Tab-separated table of C-alpha atoms in Angstrom:
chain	number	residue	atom	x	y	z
A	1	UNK	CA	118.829	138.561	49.747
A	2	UNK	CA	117.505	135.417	51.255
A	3	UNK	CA	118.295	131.798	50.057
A	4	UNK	CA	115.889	129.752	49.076
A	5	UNK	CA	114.909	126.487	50.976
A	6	UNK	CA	115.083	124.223	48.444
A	7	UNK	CA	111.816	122.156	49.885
A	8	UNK	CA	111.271	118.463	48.021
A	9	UNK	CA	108.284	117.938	46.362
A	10	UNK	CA	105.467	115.222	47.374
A	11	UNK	CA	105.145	112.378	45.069
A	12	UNK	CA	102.966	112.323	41.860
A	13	UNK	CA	100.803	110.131	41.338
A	14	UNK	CA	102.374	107.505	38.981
A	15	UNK	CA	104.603	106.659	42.080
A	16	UNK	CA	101.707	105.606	43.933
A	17	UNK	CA	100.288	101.787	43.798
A	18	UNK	CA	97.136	102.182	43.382
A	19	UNK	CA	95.018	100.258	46.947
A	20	UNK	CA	91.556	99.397	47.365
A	21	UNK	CA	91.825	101.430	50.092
A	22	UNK	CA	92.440	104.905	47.847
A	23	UNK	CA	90.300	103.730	45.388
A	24	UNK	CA	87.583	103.715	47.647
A	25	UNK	CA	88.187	107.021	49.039
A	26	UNK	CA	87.668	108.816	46.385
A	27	UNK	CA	84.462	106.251	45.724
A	28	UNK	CA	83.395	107.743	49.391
A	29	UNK	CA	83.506	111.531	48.241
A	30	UNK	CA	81.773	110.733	44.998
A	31	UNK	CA	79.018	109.031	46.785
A	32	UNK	CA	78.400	111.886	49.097
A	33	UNK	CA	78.316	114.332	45.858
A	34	UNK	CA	75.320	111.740	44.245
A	35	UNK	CA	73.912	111.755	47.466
A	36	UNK	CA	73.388	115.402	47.262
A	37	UNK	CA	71.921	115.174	43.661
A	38	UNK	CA	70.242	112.418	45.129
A	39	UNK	CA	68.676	114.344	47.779
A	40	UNK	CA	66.884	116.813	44.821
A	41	UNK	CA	65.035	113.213	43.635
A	42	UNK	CA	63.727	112.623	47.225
A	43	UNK	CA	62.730	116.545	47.513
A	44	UNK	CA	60.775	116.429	44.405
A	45	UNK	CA	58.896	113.265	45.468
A	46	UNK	CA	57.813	114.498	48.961
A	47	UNK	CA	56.635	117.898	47.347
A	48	UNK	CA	54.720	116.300	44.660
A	49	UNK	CA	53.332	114.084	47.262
A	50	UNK	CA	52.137	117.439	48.878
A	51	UNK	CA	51.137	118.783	46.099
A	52	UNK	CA	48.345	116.538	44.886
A	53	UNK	CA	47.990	113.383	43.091
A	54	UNK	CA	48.790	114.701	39.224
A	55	UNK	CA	51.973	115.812	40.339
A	56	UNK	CA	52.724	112.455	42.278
A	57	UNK	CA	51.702	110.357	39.382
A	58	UNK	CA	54.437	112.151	37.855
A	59	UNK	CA	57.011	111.811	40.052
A	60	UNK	CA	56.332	107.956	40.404
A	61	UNK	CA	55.683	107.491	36.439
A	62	UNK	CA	59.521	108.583	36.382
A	63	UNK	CA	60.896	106.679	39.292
A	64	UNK	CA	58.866	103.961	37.653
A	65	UNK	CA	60.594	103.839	34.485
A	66	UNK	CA	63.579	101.955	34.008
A	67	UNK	CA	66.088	105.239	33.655
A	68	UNK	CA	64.509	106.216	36.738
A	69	UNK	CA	64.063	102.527	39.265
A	70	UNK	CA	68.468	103.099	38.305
A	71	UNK	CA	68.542	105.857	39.770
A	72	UNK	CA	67.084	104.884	43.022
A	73	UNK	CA	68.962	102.226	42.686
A	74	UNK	CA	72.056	103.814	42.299
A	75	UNK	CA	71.123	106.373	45.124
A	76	UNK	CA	70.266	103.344	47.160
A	77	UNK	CA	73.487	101.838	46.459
A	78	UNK	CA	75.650	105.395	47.198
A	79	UNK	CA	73.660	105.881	50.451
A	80	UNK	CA	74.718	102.083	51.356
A	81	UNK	CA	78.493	102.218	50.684
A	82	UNK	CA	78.427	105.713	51.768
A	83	UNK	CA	77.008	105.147	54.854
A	84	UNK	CA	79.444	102.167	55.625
A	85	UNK	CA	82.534	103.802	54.770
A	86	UNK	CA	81.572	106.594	57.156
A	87	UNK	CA	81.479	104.242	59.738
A	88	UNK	CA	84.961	102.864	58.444
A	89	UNK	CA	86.504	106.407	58.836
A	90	UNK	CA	84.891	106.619	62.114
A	91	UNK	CA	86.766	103.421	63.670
A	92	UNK	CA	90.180	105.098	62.239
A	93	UNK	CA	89.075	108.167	63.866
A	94	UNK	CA	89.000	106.279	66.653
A	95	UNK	CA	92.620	104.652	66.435
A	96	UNK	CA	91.385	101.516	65.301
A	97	UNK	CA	92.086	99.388	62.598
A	98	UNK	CA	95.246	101.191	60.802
A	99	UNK	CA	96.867	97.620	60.539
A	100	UNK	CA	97.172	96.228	56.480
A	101	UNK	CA	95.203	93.879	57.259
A	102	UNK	CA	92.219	95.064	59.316
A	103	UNK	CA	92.509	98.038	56.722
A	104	UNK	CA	91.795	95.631	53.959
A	105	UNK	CA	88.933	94.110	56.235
A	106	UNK	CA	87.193	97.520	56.986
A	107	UNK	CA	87.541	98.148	53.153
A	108	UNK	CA	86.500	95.288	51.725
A	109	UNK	CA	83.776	95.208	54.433
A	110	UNK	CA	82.294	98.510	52.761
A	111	UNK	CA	82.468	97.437	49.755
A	112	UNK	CA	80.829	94.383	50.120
A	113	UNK	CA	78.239	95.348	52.076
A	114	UNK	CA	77.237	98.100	50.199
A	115	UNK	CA	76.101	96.010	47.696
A	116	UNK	CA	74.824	93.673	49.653
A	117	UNK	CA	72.650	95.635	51.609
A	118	UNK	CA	71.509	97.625	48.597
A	119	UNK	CA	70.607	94.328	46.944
A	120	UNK	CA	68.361	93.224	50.416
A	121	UNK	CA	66.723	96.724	50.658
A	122	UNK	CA	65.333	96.160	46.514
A	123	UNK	CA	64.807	92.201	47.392
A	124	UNK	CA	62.830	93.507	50.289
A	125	UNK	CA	61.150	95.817	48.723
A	126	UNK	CA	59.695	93.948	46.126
A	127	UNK	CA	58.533	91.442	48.655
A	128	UNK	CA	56.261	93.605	50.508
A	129	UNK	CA	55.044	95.204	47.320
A	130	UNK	CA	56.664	98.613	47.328
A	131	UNK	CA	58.307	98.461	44.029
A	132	UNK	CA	55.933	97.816	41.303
């Protein structure tokens, strides 16, 4: 018979401190799973712009509603903060910024943008008259 390696187990989770940093990870992956249900709302707007103006007048009667003008919002702001964190895993991927504090810079950076540039895509726009 063979002895078995008694092998220690990793860590649950109650022995972690919860970071920005993780939190935001697992933000990341849930943004790129609404950006894939996301994805269906833009696909049914270009085919009912294809499709004629009835079905159009549809799509934009519920993108126009206030259930819907969330949504885009919301897909807006996952494509934003999605979009930035990629481009925070892609400076670690590059070696950079694994320090505490330039991780806590990249992160907050995401985060902050995100919402900022969300909130100047809707500011904009309503400026030039796209949202009505």
């Amino acid at each position: 018979m063979t002895a078995r390696i008694e092998r220690p187990l990793s860590p649950h989770m109650q022995v972690y401190r919860w970071t920005l940093t993780m939190a935001l990870s697992i933000v990341h992956r849930a943004t790129g799973i609404a950006l894939y249900a996301g994805t269906l709302l833009l696909v049914w707007w270009l085919v009912a712009a294809a499709s004629g103006h009835t079905a159009y007048a549809t799509v934009q009667a519920f993108t126009g509603s206030i259930i819907g003008r969330l949504i885009v919002f919301g897909y807006t702001w996952a494509l934003m903060h999605h979009m930035l964190s990629g481009i925070r895993h892609l400076v670690w991927d590059l070696g950079y910024g694994f320090k505490a504090n330039e991780r806590e810079a990249l992160t907050w950076g995401a985060l902050i943008g995100g919402i900022v540039l969300t909130i100047l895509i809707w500011i904009i726009a309503y400026a030039i008259g796209g949202v009505r």
